[in-house]
GROMACS .gro file of C-alpha atoms in nm:
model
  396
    1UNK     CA    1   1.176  -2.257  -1.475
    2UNK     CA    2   0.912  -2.012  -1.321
    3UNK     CA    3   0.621  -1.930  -1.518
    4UNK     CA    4   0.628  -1.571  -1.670
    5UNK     CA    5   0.342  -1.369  -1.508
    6UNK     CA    6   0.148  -1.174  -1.688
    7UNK     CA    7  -0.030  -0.824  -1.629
    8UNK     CA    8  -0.289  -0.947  -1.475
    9UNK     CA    9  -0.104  -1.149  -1.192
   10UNK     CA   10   0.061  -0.800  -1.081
   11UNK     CA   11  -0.292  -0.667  -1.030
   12UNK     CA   12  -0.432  -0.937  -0.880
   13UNK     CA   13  -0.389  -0.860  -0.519
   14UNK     CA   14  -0.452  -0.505  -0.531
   15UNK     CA   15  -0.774  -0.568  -0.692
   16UNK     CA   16  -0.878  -0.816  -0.473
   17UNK     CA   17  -0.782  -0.601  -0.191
   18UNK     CA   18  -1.082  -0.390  -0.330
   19UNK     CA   19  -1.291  -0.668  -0.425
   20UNK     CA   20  -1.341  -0.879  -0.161
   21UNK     CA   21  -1.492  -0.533   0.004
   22UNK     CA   22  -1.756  -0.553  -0.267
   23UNK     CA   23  -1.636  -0.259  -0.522
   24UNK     CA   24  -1.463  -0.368  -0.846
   25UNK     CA   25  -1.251  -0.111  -1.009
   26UNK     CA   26  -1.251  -0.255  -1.397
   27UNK     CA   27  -1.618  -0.349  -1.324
   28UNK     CA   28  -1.564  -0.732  -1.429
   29UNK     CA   29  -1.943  -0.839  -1.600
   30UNK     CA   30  -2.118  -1.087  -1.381
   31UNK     CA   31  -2.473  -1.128  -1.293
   32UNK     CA   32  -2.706  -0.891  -1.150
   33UNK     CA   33  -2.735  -1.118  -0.838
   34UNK     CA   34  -2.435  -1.148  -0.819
   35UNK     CA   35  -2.367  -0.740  -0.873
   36UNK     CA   36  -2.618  -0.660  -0.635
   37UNK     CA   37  -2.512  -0.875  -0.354
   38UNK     CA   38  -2.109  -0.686  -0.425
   39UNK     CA   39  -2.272  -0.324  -0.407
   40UNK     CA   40  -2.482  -0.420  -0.083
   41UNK     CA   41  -2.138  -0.567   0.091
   42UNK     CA   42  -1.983  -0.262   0.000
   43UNK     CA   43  -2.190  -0.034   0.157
   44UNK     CA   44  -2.278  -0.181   0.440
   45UNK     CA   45  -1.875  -0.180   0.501
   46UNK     CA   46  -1.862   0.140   0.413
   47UNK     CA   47  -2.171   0.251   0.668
   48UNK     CA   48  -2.020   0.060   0.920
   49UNK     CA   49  -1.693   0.240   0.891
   50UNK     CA   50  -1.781   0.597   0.857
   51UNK     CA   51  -2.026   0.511   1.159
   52UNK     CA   52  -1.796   0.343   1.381
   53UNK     CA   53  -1.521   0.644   1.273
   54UNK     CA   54  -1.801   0.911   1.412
   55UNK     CA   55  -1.807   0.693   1.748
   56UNK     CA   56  -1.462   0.731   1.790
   57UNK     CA   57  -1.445   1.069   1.697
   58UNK     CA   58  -1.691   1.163   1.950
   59UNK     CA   59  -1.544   0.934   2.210
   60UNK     CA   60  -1.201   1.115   2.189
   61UNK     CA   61  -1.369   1.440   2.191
   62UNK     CA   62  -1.556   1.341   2.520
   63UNK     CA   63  -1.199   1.347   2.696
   64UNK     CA   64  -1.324   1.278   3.031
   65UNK     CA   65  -1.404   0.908   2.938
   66UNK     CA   66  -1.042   0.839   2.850
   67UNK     CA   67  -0.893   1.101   3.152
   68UNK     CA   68  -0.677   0.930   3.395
   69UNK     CA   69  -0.599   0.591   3.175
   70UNK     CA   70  -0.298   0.565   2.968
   71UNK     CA   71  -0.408   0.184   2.833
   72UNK     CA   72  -0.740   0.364   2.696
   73UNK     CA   73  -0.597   0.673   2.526
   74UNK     CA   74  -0.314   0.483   2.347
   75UNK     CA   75  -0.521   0.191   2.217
   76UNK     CA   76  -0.830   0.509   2.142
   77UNK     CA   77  -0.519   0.683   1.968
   78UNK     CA   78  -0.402   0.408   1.804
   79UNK     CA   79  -0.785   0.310   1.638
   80UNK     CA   80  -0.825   0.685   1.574
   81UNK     CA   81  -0.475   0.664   1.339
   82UNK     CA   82  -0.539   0.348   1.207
   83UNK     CA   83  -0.908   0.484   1.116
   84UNK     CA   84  -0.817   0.809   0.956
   85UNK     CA   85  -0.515   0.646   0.790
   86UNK     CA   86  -0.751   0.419   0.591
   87UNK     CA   87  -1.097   0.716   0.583
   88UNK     CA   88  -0.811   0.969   0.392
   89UNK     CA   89  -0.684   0.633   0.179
   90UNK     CA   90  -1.009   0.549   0.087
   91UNK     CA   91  -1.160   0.937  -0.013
   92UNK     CA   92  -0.812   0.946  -0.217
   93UNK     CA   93  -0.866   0.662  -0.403
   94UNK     CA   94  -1.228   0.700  -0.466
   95UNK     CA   95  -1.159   1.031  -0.614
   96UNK     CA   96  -0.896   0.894  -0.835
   97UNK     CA   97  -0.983   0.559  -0.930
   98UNK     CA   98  -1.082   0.682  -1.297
   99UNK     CA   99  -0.741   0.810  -1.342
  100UNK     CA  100  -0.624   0.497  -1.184
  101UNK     CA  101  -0.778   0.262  -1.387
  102UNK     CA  102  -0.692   0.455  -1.728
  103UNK     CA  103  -0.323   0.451  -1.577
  104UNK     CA  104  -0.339   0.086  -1.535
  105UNK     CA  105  -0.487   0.018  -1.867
  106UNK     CA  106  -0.246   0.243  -2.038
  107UNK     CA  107   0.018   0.039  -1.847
  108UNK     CA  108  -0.160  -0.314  -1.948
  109UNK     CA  109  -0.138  -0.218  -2.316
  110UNK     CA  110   0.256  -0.119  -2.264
  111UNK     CA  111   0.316  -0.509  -2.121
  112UNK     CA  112   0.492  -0.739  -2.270
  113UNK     CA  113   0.254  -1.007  -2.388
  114UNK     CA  114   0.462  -1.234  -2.583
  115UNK     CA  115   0.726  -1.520  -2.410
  116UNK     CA  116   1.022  -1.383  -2.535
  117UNK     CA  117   0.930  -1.006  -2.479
  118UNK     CA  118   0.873  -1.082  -2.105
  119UNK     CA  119   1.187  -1.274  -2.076
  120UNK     CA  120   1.350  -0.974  -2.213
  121UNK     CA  121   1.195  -0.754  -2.000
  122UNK     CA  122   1.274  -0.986  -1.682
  123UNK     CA  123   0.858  -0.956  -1.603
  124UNK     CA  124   0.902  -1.196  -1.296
  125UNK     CA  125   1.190  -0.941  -1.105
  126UNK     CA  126   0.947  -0.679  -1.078
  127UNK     CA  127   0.694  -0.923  -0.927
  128UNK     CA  128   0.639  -0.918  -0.562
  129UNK     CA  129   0.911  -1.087  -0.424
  130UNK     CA  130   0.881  -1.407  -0.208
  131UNK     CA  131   0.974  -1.215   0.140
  132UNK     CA  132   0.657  -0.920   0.043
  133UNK     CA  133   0.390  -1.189  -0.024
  134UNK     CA  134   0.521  -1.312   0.350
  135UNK     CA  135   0.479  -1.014   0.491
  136UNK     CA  136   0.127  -0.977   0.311
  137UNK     CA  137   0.028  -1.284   0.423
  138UNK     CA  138   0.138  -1.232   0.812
  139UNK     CA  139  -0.038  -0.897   0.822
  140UNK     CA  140  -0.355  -1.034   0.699
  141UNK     CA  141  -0.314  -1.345   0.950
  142UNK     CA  142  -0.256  -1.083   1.246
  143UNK     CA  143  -0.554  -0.890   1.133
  144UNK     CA  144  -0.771  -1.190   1.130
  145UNK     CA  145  -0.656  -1.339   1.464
  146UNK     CA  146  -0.743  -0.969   1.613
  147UNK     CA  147  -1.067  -0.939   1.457
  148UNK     CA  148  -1.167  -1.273   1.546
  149UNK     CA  149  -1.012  -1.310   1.890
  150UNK     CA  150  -1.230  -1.161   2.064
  151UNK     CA  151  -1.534  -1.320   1.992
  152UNK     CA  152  -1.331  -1.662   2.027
  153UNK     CA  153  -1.253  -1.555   2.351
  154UNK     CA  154  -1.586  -1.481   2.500
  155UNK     CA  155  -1.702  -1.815   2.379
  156UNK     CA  156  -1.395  -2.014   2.506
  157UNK     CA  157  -1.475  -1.832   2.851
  158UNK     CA  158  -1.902  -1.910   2.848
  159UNK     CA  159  -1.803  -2.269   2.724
  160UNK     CA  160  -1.566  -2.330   2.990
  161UNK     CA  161  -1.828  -2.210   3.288
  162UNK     CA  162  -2.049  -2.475   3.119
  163UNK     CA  163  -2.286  -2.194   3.052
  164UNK     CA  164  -2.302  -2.105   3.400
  165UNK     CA  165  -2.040  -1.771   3.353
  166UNK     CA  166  -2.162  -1.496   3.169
  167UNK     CA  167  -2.130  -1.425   2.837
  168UNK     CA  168  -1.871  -1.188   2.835
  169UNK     CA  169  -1.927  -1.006   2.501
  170UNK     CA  170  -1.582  -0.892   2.416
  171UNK     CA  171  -1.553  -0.696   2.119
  172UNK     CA  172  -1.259  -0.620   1.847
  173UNK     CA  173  -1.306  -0.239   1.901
  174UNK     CA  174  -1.358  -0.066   2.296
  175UNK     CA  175  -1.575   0.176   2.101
  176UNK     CA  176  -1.887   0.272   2.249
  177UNK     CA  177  -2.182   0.254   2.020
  178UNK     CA  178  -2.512   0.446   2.029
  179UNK     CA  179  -2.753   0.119   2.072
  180UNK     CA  180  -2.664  -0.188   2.420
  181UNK     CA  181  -2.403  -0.420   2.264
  182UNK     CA  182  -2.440  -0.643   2.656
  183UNK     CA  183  -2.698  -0.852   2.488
  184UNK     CA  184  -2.723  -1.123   2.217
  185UNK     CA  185  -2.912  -0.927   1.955
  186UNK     CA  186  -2.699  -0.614   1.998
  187UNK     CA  187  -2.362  -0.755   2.057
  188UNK     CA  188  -2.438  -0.978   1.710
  189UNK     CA  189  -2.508  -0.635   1.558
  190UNK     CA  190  -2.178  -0.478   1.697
  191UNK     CA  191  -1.951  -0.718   1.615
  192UNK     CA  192  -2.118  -0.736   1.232
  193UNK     CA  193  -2.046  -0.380   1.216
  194UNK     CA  194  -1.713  -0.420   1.388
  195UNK     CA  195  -1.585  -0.691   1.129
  196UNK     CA  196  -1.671  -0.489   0.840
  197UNK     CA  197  -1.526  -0.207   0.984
  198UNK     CA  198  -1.184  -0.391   1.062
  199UNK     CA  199  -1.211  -0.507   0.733
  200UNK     CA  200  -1.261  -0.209   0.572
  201UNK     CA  201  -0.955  -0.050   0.736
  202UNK     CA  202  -0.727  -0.350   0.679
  203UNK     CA  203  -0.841  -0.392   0.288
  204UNK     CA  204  -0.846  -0.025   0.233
  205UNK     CA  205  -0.506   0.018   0.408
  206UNK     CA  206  -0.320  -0.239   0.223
  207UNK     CA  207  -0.479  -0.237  -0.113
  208UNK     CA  208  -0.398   0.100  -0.179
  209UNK     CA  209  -0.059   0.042  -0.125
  210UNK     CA  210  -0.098  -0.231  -0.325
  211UNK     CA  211  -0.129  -0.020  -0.578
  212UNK     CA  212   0.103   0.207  -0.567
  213UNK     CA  213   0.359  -0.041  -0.579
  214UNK     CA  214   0.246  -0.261  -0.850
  215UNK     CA  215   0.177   0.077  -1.065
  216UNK     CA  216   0.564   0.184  -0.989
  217UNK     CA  217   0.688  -0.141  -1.063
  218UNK     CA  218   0.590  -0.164  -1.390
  219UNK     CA  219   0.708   0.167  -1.473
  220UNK     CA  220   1.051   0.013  -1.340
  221UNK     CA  221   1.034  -0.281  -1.533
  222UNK     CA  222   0.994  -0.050  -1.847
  223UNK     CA  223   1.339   0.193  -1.732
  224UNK     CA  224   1.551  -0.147  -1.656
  225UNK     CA  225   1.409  -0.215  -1.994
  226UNK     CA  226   1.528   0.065  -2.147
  227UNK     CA  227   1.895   0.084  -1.952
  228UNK     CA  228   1.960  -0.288  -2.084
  229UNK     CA  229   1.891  -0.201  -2.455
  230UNK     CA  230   2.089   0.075  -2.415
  231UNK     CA  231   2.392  -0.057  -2.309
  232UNK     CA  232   2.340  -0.317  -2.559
  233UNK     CA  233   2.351  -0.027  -2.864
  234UNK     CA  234   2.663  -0.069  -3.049
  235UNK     CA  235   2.647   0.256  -3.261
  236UNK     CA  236   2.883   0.370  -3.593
  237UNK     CA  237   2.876   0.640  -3.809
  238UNK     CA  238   2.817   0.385  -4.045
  239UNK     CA  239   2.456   0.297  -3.961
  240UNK     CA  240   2.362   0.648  -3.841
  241UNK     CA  241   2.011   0.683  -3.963
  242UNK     CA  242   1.944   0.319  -3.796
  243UNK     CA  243   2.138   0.405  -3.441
  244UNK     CA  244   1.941   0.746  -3.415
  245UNK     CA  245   1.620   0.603  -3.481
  246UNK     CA  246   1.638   0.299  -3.239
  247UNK     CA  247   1.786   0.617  -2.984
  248UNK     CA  248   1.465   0.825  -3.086
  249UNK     CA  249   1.277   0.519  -2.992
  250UNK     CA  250   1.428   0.459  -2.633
  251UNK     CA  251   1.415   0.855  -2.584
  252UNK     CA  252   1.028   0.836  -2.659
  253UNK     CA  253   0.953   0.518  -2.414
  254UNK     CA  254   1.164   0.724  -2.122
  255UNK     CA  255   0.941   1.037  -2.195
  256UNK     CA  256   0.600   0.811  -2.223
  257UNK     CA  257   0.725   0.700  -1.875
  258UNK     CA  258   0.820   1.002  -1.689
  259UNK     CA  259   0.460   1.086  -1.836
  260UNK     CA  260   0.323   0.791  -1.625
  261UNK     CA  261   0.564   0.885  -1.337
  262UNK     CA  262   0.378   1.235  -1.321
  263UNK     CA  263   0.042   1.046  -1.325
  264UNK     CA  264   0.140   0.811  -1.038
  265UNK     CA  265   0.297   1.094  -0.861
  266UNK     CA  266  -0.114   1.257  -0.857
  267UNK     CA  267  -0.302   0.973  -0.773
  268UNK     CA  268  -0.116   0.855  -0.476
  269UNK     CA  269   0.071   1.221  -0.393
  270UNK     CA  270  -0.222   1.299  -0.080
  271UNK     CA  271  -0.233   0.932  -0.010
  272UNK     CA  272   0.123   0.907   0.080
  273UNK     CA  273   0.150   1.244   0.247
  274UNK     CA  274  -0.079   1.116   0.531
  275UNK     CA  275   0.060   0.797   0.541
  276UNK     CA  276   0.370   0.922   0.685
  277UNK     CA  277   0.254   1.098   0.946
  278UNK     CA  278  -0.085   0.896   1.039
  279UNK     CA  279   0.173   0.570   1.015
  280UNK     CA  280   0.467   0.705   1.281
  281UNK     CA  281   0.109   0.784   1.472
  282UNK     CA  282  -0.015   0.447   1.506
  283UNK     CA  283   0.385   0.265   1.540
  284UNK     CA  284   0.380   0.533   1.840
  285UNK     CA  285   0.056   0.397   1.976
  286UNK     CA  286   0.101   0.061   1.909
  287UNK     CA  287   0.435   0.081   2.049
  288UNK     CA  288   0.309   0.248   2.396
  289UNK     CA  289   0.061   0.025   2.433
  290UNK     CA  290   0.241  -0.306   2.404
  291UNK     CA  291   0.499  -0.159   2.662
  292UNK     CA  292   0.145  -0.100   2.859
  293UNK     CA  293   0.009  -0.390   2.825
  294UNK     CA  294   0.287  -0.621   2.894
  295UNK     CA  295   0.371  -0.981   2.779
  296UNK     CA  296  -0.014  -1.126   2.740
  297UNK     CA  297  -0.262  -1.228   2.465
  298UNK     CA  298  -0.351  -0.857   2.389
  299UNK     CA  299   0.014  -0.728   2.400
  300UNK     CA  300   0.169  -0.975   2.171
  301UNK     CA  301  -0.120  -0.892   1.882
  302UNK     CA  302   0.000  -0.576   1.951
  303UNK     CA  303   0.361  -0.638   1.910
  304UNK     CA  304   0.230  -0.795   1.602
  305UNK     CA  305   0.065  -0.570   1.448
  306UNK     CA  306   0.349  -0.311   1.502
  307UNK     CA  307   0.588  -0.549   1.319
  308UNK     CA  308   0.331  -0.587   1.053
  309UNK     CA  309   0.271  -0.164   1.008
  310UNK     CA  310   0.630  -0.087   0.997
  311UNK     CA  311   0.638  -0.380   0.757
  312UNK     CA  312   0.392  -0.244   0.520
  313UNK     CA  313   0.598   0.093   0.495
  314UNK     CA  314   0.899  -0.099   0.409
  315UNK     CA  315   0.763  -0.189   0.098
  316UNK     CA  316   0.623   0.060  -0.034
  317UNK     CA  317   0.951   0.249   0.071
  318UNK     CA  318   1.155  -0.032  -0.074
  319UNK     CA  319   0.964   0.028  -0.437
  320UNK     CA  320   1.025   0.422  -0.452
  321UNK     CA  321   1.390   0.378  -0.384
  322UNK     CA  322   1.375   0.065  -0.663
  323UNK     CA  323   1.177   0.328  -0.853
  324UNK     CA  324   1.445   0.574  -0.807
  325UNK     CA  325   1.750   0.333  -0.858
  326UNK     CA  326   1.636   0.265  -1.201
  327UNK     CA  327   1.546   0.558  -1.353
  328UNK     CA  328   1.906   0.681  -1.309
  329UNK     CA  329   2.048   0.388  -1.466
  330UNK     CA  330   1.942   0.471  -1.779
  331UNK     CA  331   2.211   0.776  -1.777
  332UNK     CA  332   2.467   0.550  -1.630
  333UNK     CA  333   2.374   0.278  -1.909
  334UNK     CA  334   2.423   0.560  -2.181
  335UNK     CA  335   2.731   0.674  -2.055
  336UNK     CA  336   2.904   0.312  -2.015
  337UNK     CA  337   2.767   0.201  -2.361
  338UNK     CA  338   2.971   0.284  -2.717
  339UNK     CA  339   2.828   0.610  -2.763
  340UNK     CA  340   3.190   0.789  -2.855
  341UNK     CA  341   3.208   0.528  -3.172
  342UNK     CA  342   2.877   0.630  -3.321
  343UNK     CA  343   2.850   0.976  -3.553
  344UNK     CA  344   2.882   1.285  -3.414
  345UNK     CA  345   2.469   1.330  -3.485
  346UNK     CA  346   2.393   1.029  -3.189
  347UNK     CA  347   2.678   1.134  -2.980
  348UNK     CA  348   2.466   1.481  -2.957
  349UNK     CA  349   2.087   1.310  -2.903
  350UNK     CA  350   2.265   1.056  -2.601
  351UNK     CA  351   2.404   1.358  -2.453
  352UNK     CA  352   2.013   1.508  -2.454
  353UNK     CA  353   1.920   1.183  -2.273
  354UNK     CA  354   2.190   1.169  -2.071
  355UNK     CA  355   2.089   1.489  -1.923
  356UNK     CA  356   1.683   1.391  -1.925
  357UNK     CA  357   1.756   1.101  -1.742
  358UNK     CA  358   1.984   1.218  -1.451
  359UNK     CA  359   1.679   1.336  -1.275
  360UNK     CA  360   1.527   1.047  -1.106
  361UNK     CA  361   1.178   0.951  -1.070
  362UNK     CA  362   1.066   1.012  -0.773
  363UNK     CA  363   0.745   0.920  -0.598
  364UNK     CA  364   0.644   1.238  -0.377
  365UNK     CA  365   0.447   1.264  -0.057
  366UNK     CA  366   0.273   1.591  -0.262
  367UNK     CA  367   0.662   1.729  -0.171
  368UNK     CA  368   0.679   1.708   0.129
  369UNK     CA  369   0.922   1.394   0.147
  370UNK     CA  370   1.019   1.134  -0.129
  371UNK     CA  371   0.928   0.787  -0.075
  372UNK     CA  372   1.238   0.575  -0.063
  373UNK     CA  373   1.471   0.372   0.166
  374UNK     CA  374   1.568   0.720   0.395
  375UNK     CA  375   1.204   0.805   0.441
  376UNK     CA  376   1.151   0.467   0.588
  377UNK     CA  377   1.477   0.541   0.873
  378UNK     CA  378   1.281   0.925   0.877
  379UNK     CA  379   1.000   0.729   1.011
  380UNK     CA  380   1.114   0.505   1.235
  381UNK     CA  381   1.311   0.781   1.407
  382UNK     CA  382   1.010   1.019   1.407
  383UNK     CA  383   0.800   0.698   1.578
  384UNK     CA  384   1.063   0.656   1.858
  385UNK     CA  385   1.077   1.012   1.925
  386UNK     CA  386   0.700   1.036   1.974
  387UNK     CA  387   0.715   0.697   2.175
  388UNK     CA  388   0.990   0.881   2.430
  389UNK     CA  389   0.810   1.199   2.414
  390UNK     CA  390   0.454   1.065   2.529
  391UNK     CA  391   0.577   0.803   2.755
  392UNK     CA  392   0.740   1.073   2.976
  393UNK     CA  393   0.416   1.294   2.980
  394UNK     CA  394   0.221   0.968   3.057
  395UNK     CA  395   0.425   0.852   3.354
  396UNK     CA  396   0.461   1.251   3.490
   0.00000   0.00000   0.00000
C-alpha cells in the first residue's frame, strides 16, 4: 500500500520551485552562511532577469533590427511572452506571498494528520498524479537541454576543429547585451546571466502554478470530504439534536472553505488573467517558429517546449474543473442521501445547503474567464487562430 503523504509532500515542489532560486517563503532557520549565500543567489537571478527583460524590451522597440526576418521576430516574440509571463507571475506573487503563506498555514492546520483521518479523507487522490509529475519532469528536462545546449554546442564545435575553429559562443538567448559577449570573459558573463535568467523564468513560471494547484487541491480534498460524510448521514427524527449538529458541522467546514476559495481566488486572480493571454502568445510563437525552423536541433526543442507550455495549462486547467466538479457534489451528495427520513428541522437546514452549495467554486482569471477544462479548448483555439492569422501576414 502507498504511503499516506502528508502536508508537507503537497508543498514540496512548489516550494522548491522558489527555493532553489534562493527565496524561501516559510523562511526555514538555517545558518547565516548559509542564508546569505540564498539571498545573494536570489538577487543576482533576479538582476539578471529584470536586466536581460530591459534588453529585450529595447531590442523589440528598436524594430529595425528584427525588420525583414520572420525567424527573429517569432523567437524575439516568443522570449518577450515567455519573459513577461513569468516578470507579471513573479510581481504577483511577491505581493501576495504573506497572504499566501497564512493561506497555506491555515490550510496545514485543516490537514488531516492522523492515519486513519487521511485514509478517510483519500489524502493521496488529491496528490499530483503520476502523469503531472511526468509532465513536470519533461518540462524541466526540455528547459535544461535548452539552457544548456548551447554552450554544449559551441564546445562540441571548438573541440571538433581541434581548437583550430573558432569558438563560436552560442548563447541560450539572441539577446543583445550592453557589454561584447564574442570573448571569453564576456561570453562567461552572458551566459551566467543568461542561466539565471532562464532559470528564473522557468522556476517562476512553474512554481507559481505550482501553487495554485496544490492550494486548490486541498480545498478539494476537504469538499470530497464533506460530500462523502454527507451521503453517509443517516438522519431520524429520532436523533434530531445529534443529525443537526453533525449538519451544522459540515455546513461550517463548506463555509470555512468557500472562505479559502475567495482567498485563492485573490492571490492568483491577476496571475491567471495574464496567463491566458501571455500563454496562447508564446504557443503562437513557439508554434510559428518550429514551422520556421523546420525539422533540426533548434526546431525540435521548440516543438518541445510547445508540448511542454500547453502541458503546463492543462493542469492547472485540469485542477479548476476538479475544483469545480467537487464543490457541486456536495448538493448532489445531500440530495441522494436520507434527508426526507430525518425531522422536518434537518430537512429545512439541508435544503439551506443544498442551495449554498449549487454554486460552484470557481477559480477566476479576476472574471474574465474561469479556469477549467473549456478554458483550456478556449486557448488552444485562440493559439491556432493567432498562428493562422500571423503566418499569413508573415508570408504576404
Amino acid at each position: 500500500m502507498a504511503e499516506l503523504r502528508s502536508y508537507a509532500d503537497f508543498i514540496y515542489m512548489a516550494n522548491m520551485m522558489f527555493k532553489t532560486l534562493g527565496y524561501d517563503l516559510f523562511d526555514t532557520p538555517r545558518s547565516r552562511c548559509s542564508n546569505l549565500l540564498l539571498r545573494g543567489y536570489f538577487v543576482l537571478c533576479t538582476a539578471s532577469s529584470f536586466y536581460e527583460a530591459s534588453m529585450v524590451t529595447i531590442r523589440i522597440i528598436q524594430w529595425e533590427s528584427l525588420a525583414g526576418s520572420p525567424s527573429k521576430i517569432m523567437r524575439q516574440g516568443l522570449h518577450f511572452f515567455y519573459m513577461l509571463s513569468a516578470l507579471v507571475k513573479f510581481v504577483a506573487f511577491m505581493i501576495n506571498r504573506k497572504r499566501l503563506l497564512q493561506l497555506s498555514n491555515h490550510l496545514k492546520e485543516l490537514y488531516p494528520h492522523k492515519e486513519q483521518s487521511q485514509r478517510k479523507y483519500e489524502v493521496n487522490r488529491f496528490y499530483l498524479s503520476r502523469s503531472t509529475q511526468y509532465v513536470l519532469y519533461a518540462y524541466y528536462f526540455v528547459m535544461v537541454v535548452m539552457a544548456l545546449g548551447p554552450l554544449l554546442q559551441s564546445c562540441i564545435v571548438y573541440l571538433v576543429g581541434f581548437g583550430k575553429a573558432e569558438f563560436p559562443y552560442k548563447r541560450i538567448y539572441p539577446t543583445r547585451l550592453t557589454f561584447d559577449s564574442e570573448n571569453p570573459l564576456g561570453y562567461v558573463v552572458a551566459y551566467v546571466i543568461d542561466f539565471t535568467y532562464s532559470q528564473f523564468i522557468v522556476n517562476v513560471s512553474l512554481g507559481t502554478d505550482l501553487w495554485m494547484m496544490c492550494i486548490s487541491s486541498q480545498i478539494s480534498m476537504h469538499l470530497a470530504y464533506l460530500a462523502n460524510v454527507l451521503a453517509s448521514l443517516r438522519p431520524s427524527p429520532e436523533t434530531e439534536q445529534q443529525d443537526c449538529y453533525l449538519l451544522a458541522g459540515i455546513v461550517r467546514r463548506h463555509q470555512l472553505m468557500l472562505s479559502l476559495h475567495k482567498e485563492v481566488n485573490h492571490v492568483f486572480g491577476l496571475l491567471l488573467a495574464s496567463n491566458l493571454f501571455t500563454t496562447a502568445s508564446l504557443l503562437c510563437c513557439i508554434a510559428y517558429y518550429t514551422v520556421v525552423q523546420g525539422f533540426n536541433w533548434e526546431g525540435i526543442s521548440y516543438m518541445a517546449l510547445f508540448v511542454s507550455v500547453a502541458a503546463q495549462f492543462y493542469m492547472v486547467s485540469s485542477q479548476g474543473q476538479m475544483l469545480i466538479d467537487l464543490s457541486t457534489n456536495i448538493a448532489k451528495a445531500a440530495y441522494e442521501s436520507k434527508w426526507y427520513e430525518g425531522s422536518l428541522r434537518y430537512k429545512k437546514d439541508i435544503l439551506i445547503l443544498m442551495t449554498q452549495a449549487q454554486r460552484p467554486f470557481e477559480i477566476s482569471a479576476r472574471g474574465i474567464i474561469i479556469i477549467s477544462c473549456d478554458s483550456f479548448k478556449i486557448l488552444m483555439t485562440i493559439t491556432y487562430r493567432f498562428f493562422a492569422v500571423i503566418r499569413q501576414t508573415v508570408e504576404k
